[in-house]
Amino acid sequence: RKSKITASRKLLLKSLMLAKAKEAWEQDQVDKQGEKERYLAERIAPLRTSGLSFSQLQDLCRELHEKVEIVDEERYDIEAMSGMEGRKKMFDAAKSP
């Protein structure tokens, strides 16, 4: 039984489908980046460092380092809990009062 579509036509369609999929993926990446930037712009106020003295800048740096440390600890905890053991622990913790 012969194929109704030639090999060259099949190859052309395949390359067109791959090109379309690549365009869609690239657009999706652009959309995700834009969404991330909008989210961060809503959540994070711009840093105002002009007019601060040296000691005030040092205090600001310490405060930012403390916040980063807290976020890193939380991220580590979430990553540790995302494994199979973590899911079981979270499920058991949710069941117990």
Short mmCIF file of N, CA, C and O in Angstrom, two decimals:
data_model
loop_
_atom_site.label_atom_id
_atom_site.label_comp_id
_atom_site.label_asym_id
_atom_site.label_seq_id
_atom_site.Cartn_x
_atom_site.Cartn_y
_atom_site.Cartn_z
N ARG A 1 0.84 -1.18 0.00
CA ARG A 1 0.00 0.00 0.00
C ARG A 1 0.88 1.24 0.00
O ARG A 1 1.79 1.35 0.82
N LYS A 2 0.59 2.16 -0.87
CA LYS A 2 1.39 3.37 -1.00
C LYS A 2 0.88 4.48 -0.10
O LYS A 2 -0.31 4.62 0.11
N SER A 3 1.82 5.28 0.40
CA SER A 3 1.46 6.42 1.22
C SER A 3 0.86 7.51 0.33
O SER A 3 1.28 7.71 -0.80
N LYS A 4 -0.13 8.19 0.85
CA LYS A 4 -0.78 9.24 0.07
C LYS A 4 0.02 10.53 0.06
O LYS A 4 -0.28 11.44 -0.69
N ILE A 5 1.03 10.60 0.92
CA ILE A 5 1.84 11.81 1.01
C ILE A 5 3.28 11.46 0.69
O ILE A 5 3.80 10.44 1.12
N THR A 6 3.91 12.30 -0.10
CA THR A 6 5.29 12.01 -0.49
C THR A 6 6.24 12.27 0.67
O THR A 6 5.91 12.99 1.62
N ALA A 7 7.42 11.70 0.57
CA ALA A 7 8.42 11.85 1.62
C ALA A 7 8.85 13.31 1.76
O ALA A 7 9.03 13.81 2.87
N SER A 8 9.00 13.99 0.64
CA SER A 8 9.41 15.40 0.72
C SER A 8 8.32 16.25 1.36
O SER A 8 8.61 17.16 2.13
N ARG A 9 7.07 15.95 1.04
CA ARG A 9 5.95 16.69 1.65
C ARG A 9 5.90 16.40 3.15
O ARG A 9 5.65 17.30 3.96
N LYS A 10 6.12 15.16 3.51
CA LYS A 10 6.12 14.76 4.92
C LYS A 10 7.22 15.50 5.68
O LYS A 10 7.00 16.01 6.77
N LEU A 11 8.41 15.59 5.07
CA LEU A 11 9.53 16.29 5.68
C LEU A 11 9.23 17.78 5.81
O LEU A 11 9.52 18.39 6.84
N LEU A 12 8.62 18.36 4.80
CA LEU A 12 8.26 19.77 4.84
C LEU A 12 7.26 20.04 5.96
O LEU A 12 7.42 21.00 6.73
N LEU A 13 6.25 19.20 6.07
CA LEU A 13 5.26 19.38 7.14
C LEU A 13 5.88 19.23 8.52
O LEU A 13 5.56 19.98 9.45
N LYS A 14 6.78 18.27 8.64
CA LYS A 14 7.45 18.06 9.92
C LYS A 14 8.28 19.29 10.30
O LYS A 14 8.24 19.74 11.45
N SER A 15 9.02 19.84 9.34
CA SER A 15 9.84 21.02 9.64
C SER A 15 8.96 22.22 9.96
O SER A 15 9.29 23.03 10.84
N LEU A 16 7.82 22.36 9.30
CA LEU A 16 6.90 23.45 9.61
C LEU A 16 6.31 23.30 11.02
O LEU A 16 6.18 24.29 11.74
N MET A 17 5.98 22.07 11.39
CA MET A 17 5.45 21.82 12.74
C MET A 17 6.50 22.14 13.80
O MET A 17 6.19 22.73 14.83
N LEU A 18 7.75 21.76 13.54
CA LEU A 18 8.82 22.04 14.50
C LEU A 18 9.06 23.54 14.61
O LEU A 18 9.28 24.06 15.72
N ALA A 19 9.01 24.25 13.48
CA ALA A 19 9.19 25.70 13.52
C ALA A 19 8.07 26.36 14.31
O ALA A 19 8.31 27.28 15.11
N LYS A 20 6.85 25.91 14.10
CA LYS A 20 5.69 26.46 14.82
C LYS A 20 5.82 26.18 16.32
O LYS A 20 5.54 27.04 17.16
N ALA A 21 6.23 24.96 16.67
CA ALA A 21 6.40 24.61 18.08
C ALA A 21 7.50 25.45 18.72
O ALA A 21 7.37 25.89 19.87
N LYS A 22 8.57 25.71 17.97
CA LYS A 22 9.66 26.55 18.49
C LYS A 22 9.16 27.97 18.74
O LYS A 22 9.46 28.57 19.78
N GLU A 23 8.39 28.51 17.82
CA GLU A 23 7.83 29.85 18.00
C GLU A 23 6.93 29.92 19.23
O GLU A 23 7.00 30.87 20.01
N ALA A 24 6.09 28.90 19.39
CA ALA A 24 5.19 28.87 20.55
C ALA A 24 5.99 28.78 21.84
O ALA A 24 5.66 29.45 22.83
N TRP A 25 7.04 27.98 21.85
CA TRP A 25 7.87 27.84 23.05
C TRP A 25 8.56 29.16 23.38
O TRP A 25 8.60 29.57 24.54
N GLU A 26 9.12 29.82 22.35
CA GLU A 26 9.79 31.09 22.57
C GLU A 26 8.81 32.15 23.09
O GLU A 26 9.14 32.92 23.99
N GLN A 27 7.60 32.18 22.54
CA GLN A 27 6.59 33.12 23.01
C GLN A 27 6.21 32.83 24.45
O GLN A 27 6.02 33.74 25.26
N ASP A 28 6.12 31.56 24.78
CA ASP A 28 5.81 31.16 26.15
C ASP A 28 6.89 31.63 27.11
O ASP A 28 6.59 32.11 28.21
N GLN A 29 8.16 31.53 26.69
CA GLN A 29 9.27 31.99 27.53
C GLN A 29 9.19 33.51 27.73
O GLN A 29 9.41 34.00 28.84
N VAL A 30 8.86 34.24 26.68
CA VAL A 30 8.73 35.70 26.78
C VAL A 30 7.59 36.05 27.72
O VAL A 30 7.71 36.94 28.57
N ASP A 31 6.47 35.34 27.60
CA ASP A 31 5.31 35.59 28.47
C ASP A 31 5.65 35.32 29.93
O ASP A 31 5.28 36.10 30.81
N LYS A 32 6.35 34.21 30.18
CA LYS A 32 6.73 33.88 31.55
C LYS A 32 7.66 34.93 32.14
O LYS A 32 7.53 35.30 33.31
N GLN A 33 8.61 35.40 31.34
CA GLN A 33 9.54 36.43 31.82
C GLN A 33 8.79 37.72 32.13
O GLN A 33 9.04 38.36 33.15
N GLY A 34 7.85 38.09 31.27
CA GLY A 34 7.06 39.29 31.51
C GLY A 34 6.21 39.16 32.76
O GLY A 34 6.10 40.11 33.55
N GLU A 35 5.62 37.99 32.96
CA GLU A 35 4.81 37.74 34.15
C GLU A 35 5.68 37.82 35.41
O GLU A 35 5.27 38.40 36.42
N LYS A 36 6.88 37.27 35.33
CA LYS A 36 7.80 37.31 36.48
C LYS A 36 8.16 38.76 36.81
O LYS A 36 8.15 39.15 37.99
N GLU A 37 8.46 39.55 35.79
CA GLU A 37 8.82 40.94 36.02
C GLU A 37 7.66 41.73 36.60
O GLU A 37 7.85 42.55 37.50
N ARG A 38 6.44 41.49 36.11
CA ARG A 38 5.27 42.18 36.66
C ARG A 38 5.05 41.79 38.12
O ARG A 38 4.76 42.64 38.97
N TYR A 39 5.18 40.51 38.42
CA TYR A 39 4.99 40.03 39.78
C TYR A 39 6.01 40.68 40.72
O TYR A 39 5.65 41.16 41.80
N LEU A 40 7.27 40.69 40.31
CA LEU A 40 8.31 41.28 41.15
C LEU A 40 8.10 42.78 41.32
O LEU A 40 8.35 43.33 42.39
N ALA A 41 7.65 43.44 40.27
CA ALA A 41 7.41 44.89 40.36
C ALA A 41 6.29 45.18 41.36
O ALA A 41 6.33 46.18 42.08
N GLU A 42 5.29 44.29 41.42
CA GLU A 42 4.18 44.48 42.37
C GLU A 42 4.64 44.20 43.80
O GLU A 42 4.21 44.88 44.74
N ARG A 43 5.47 43.19 43.98
CA ARG A 43 5.83 42.73 45.32
C ARG A 43 7.01 43.46 45.94
O ARG A 43 7.09 43.56 47.16
N ILE A 44 7.93 43.91 45.13
CA ILE A 44 9.17 44.44 45.66
C ILE A 44 9.28 45.93 45.34
O ILE A 44 9.24 46.33 44.18
N ALA A 45 9.43 46.71 46.37
CA ALA A 45 9.60 48.15 46.19
C ALA A 45 11.04 48.42 45.76
O ALA A 45 11.97 47.73 46.20
N PRO A 46 11.26 49.40 44.92
CA PRO A 46 12.64 49.71 44.51
C PRO A 46 13.47 50.18 45.69
O PRO A 46 12.97 50.85 46.60
N LEU A 47 14.73 49.79 45.69
CA LEU A 47 15.64 50.19 46.77
C LEU A 47 15.98 51.67 46.64
O LEU A 47 16.30 52.15 45.57
N ARG A 48 15.91 52.36 47.73
CA ARG A 48 16.26 53.78 47.75
C ARG A 48 17.52 53.92 48.61
O ARG A 48 17.46 53.85 49.83
N THR A 49 18.64 54.09 47.93
CA THR A 49 19.92 54.19 48.64
C THR A 49 20.51 55.59 48.57
O THR A 49 21.47 55.87 49.28
N SER A 50 19.95 56.44 47.74
CA SER A 50 20.52 57.79 47.63
C SER A 50 20.21 58.58 48.90
O SER A 50 19.13 58.50 49.46
N GLY A 51 21.19 59.30 49.36
CA GLY A 51 21.03 60.12 50.55
C GLY A 51 21.28 59.38 51.85
O GLY A 51 21.16 59.96 52.93
N LEU A 52 21.61 58.09 51.79
CA LEU A 52 21.88 57.33 53.01
C LEU A 52 23.35 57.46 53.37
O LEU A 52 24.23 57.47 52.50
N SER A 53 23.61 57.51 54.65
CA SER A 53 25.01 57.56 55.10
C SER A 53 25.61 56.15 55.01
O SER A 53 24.91 55.16 54.78
N PHE A 54 26.91 56.08 55.21
CA PHE A 54 27.61 54.80 55.14
C PHE A 54 27.05 53.81 56.15
O PHE A 54 26.81 52.64 55.84
N SER A 55 26.82 54.25 57.37
CA SER A 55 26.31 53.35 58.41
C SER A 55 24.88 52.91 58.10
O SER A 55 24.51 51.77 58.35
N GLN A 56 24.08 53.80 57.51
CA GLN A 56 22.72 53.42 57.12
C GLN A 56 22.75 52.38 56.00
O GLN A 56 21.95 51.46 55.98
N LEU A 57 23.68 52.55 55.07
CA LEU A 57 23.84 51.56 54.00
C LEU A 57 24.26 50.20 54.55
O LEU A 57 23.77 49.15 54.11
N GLN A 58 25.16 50.22 55.54
CA GLN A 58 25.59 48.97 56.16
C GLN A 58 24.41 48.30 56.86
O GLN A 58 24.24 47.08 56.76
N ASP A 59 23.59 49.08 57.56
CA ASP A 59 22.41 48.52 58.22
C ASP A 59 21.45 47.93 57.20
O ASP A 59 20.88 46.85 57.41
N LEU A 60 21.26 48.62 56.09
CA LEU A 60 20.38 48.14 55.03
C LEU A 60 20.90 46.82 54.47
O LEU A 60 20.14 45.87 54.26
N CYS A 61 22.21 46.74 54.26
CA CYS A 61 22.82 45.50 53.76
C CYS A 61 22.62 44.35 54.74
O CYS A 61 22.29 43.23 54.34
N ARG A 62 22.80 44.63 56.02
CA ARG A 62 22.60 43.58 57.04
C ARG A 62 21.15 43.10 57.03
O ARG A 62 20.89 41.90 57.10
N GLU A 63 20.23 44.04 56.95
CA GLU A 63 18.81 43.70 56.93
C GLU A 63 18.47 42.85 55.69
O GLU A 63 17.77 41.84 55.80
N LEU A 64 19.02 43.23 54.55
CA LEU A 64 18.76 42.47 53.32
C LEU A 64 19.37 41.07 53.41
O LEU A 64 18.76 40.09 52.98
N HIS A 65 20.57 40.98 53.97
CA HIS A 65 21.21 39.67 54.14
C HIS A 65 20.38 38.77 55.06
O HIS A 65 20.25 37.57 54.81
N GLU A 66 19.83 39.33 56.12
CA GLU A 66 18.98 38.54 57.02
C GLU A 66 17.75 38.03 56.29
O GLU A 66 17.36 36.87 56.44
N LYS A 67 17.13 38.88 55.47
CA LYS A 67 15.94 38.47 54.72
C LYS A 67 16.28 37.37 53.72
O LYS A 67 15.52 36.41 53.56
N VAL A 68 17.42 37.51 53.04
CA VAL A 68 17.84 36.50 52.08
C VAL A 68 18.09 35.18 52.79
O VAL A 68 17.72 34.11 52.30
N GLU A 69 18.70 35.24 53.96
CA GLU A 69 18.97 34.02 54.73
C GLU A 69 17.67 33.31 55.11
O GLU A 69 17.56 32.09 54.99
N ILE A 70 16.67 34.08 55.53
CA ILE A 70 15.38 33.50 55.90
C ILE A 70 14.73 32.84 54.68
O ILE A 70 14.23 31.71 54.77
N VAL A 71 14.76 33.53 53.56
CA VAL A 71 14.15 32.97 52.34
C VAL A 71 14.89 31.72 51.90
O VAL A 71 14.27 30.73 51.48
N ASP A 72 16.22 31.71 51.99
CA ASP A 72 17.00 30.53 51.62
C ASP A 72 16.65 29.34 52.52
O ASP A 72 16.55 28.21 52.05
N GLU A 73 16.49 29.59 53.82
CA GLU A 73 16.12 28.52 54.74
C GLU A 73 14.75 27.96 54.38
O GLU A 73 14.55 26.74 54.37
N GLU A 74 13.81 28.85 54.10
CA GLU A 74 12.46 28.40 53.73
C GLU A 74 12.50 27.61 52.42
O GLU A 74 11.83 26.59 52.30
N ARG A 75 13.27 28.07 51.44
CA ARG A 75 13.38 27.37 50.17
C ARG A 75 13.99 25.98 50.39
O ARG A 75 13.53 24.99 49.83
N TYR A 76 15.01 25.91 51.22
CA TYR A 76 15.64 24.63 51.51
C TYR A 76 14.63 23.69 52.18
O TYR A 76 14.55 22.51 51.83
N ASP A 77 13.86 24.20 53.13
CA ASP A 77 12.85 23.38 53.80
C ASP A 77 11.83 22.87 52.81
O ASP A 77 11.42 21.70 52.85
N ILE A 78 11.39 23.73 51.91
CA ILE A 78 10.39 23.33 50.91
C ILE A 78 10.96 22.27 49.99
O ILE A 78 10.30 21.28 49.67
N GLU A 79 12.21 22.46 49.55
CA GLU A 79 12.84 21.47 48.68
C GLU A 79 13.01 20.14 49.40
O GLU A 79 12.83 19.08 48.81
N ALA A 80 13.36 20.19 50.68
CA ALA A 80 13.54 18.95 51.44
C ALA A 80 12.21 18.24 51.63
O ALA A 80 12.14 17.01 51.59
N MET A 81 11.14 19.02 51.80
CA MET A 81 9.82 18.42 52.01
C MET A 81 9.18 17.95 50.71
O MET A 81 8.20 17.22 50.73
N SER A 82 9.73 18.37 49.57
CA SER A 82 9.10 18.01 48.31
C SER A 82 9.41 16.58 47.88
O SER A 82 8.77 16.06 46.98
N GLY A 83 10.37 15.94 48.52
CA GLY A 83 10.68 14.55 48.21
C GLY A 83 9.59 13.63 48.74
O GLY A 83 8.63 14.05 49.37
N MET A 84 9.71 12.35 48.47
CA MET A 84 8.69 11.39 48.89
C MET A 84 8.55 11.36 50.40
O MET A 84 7.44 11.32 50.92
N GLU A 85 9.67 11.41 51.12
CA GLU A 85 9.60 11.42 52.58
C GLU A 85 8.91 12.69 53.06
O GLU A 85 8.15 12.67 54.01
N GLY A 86 9.22 13.79 52.39
CA GLY A 86 8.62 15.05 52.77
C GLY A 86 7.12 15.04 52.60
O GLY A 86 6.37 15.56 53.44
N ARG A 87 6.65 14.43 51.52
CA ARG A 87 5.20 14.35 51.31
C ARG A 87 4.54 13.54 52.41
O ARG A 87 3.48 13.88 52.90
N LYS A 88 5.20 12.44 52.80
CA LYS A 88 4.63 11.61 53.86
C LYS A 88 4.61 12.38 55.18
O LYS A 88 3.62 12.36 55.91
N LYS A 89 5.70 13.12 55.47
CA LYS A 89 5.76 13.89 56.70
C LYS A 89 4.69 14.96 56.72
O LYS A 89 4.03 15.20 57.74
N MET A 90 4.51 15.65 55.59
CA MET A 90 3.51 16.71 55.53
C MET A 90 2.10 16.12 55.69
O MET A 90 1.25 16.68 56.35
N PHE A 91 1.89 14.95 55.07
CA PHE A 91 0.57 14.30 55.18
C PHE A 91 0.33 13.88 56.63
O PHE A 91 -0.76 14.09 57.16
N ASP A 92 1.34 13.31 57.27
CA ASP A 92 1.19 12.90 58.68
C ASP A 92 1.00 14.12 59.58
O ASP A 92 0.20 14.09 60.52
N ALA A 93 1.72 15.21 59.29
CA ALA A 93 1.58 16.41 60.10
C ALA A 93 0.19 17.03 59.93
O ALA A 93 -0.39 17.56 60.90
N ALA A 94 -0.38 16.93 58.76
CA ALA A 94 -1.71 17.48 58.51
C ALA A 94 -2.79 16.65 59.22
O ALA A 94 -3.80 17.19 59.65
N LYS A 95 -2.56 15.36 59.36
CA LYS A 95 -3.54 14.49 60.02
C LYS A 95 -3.53 14.66 61.53
O LYS A 95 -4.56 14.61 62.17
N SER A 96 -2.33 14.85 62.10
CA SER A 96 -2.26 14.96 63.56
C SER A 96 -2.64 16.38 64.00
O SER A 96 -2.28 17.34 63.35
N PRO A 97 -3.33 16.49 65.16
CA PRO A 97 -3.78 17.81 65.63
C PRO A 97 -2.68 18.65 66.20
O PRO A 97 -1.67 18.40 66.55
#
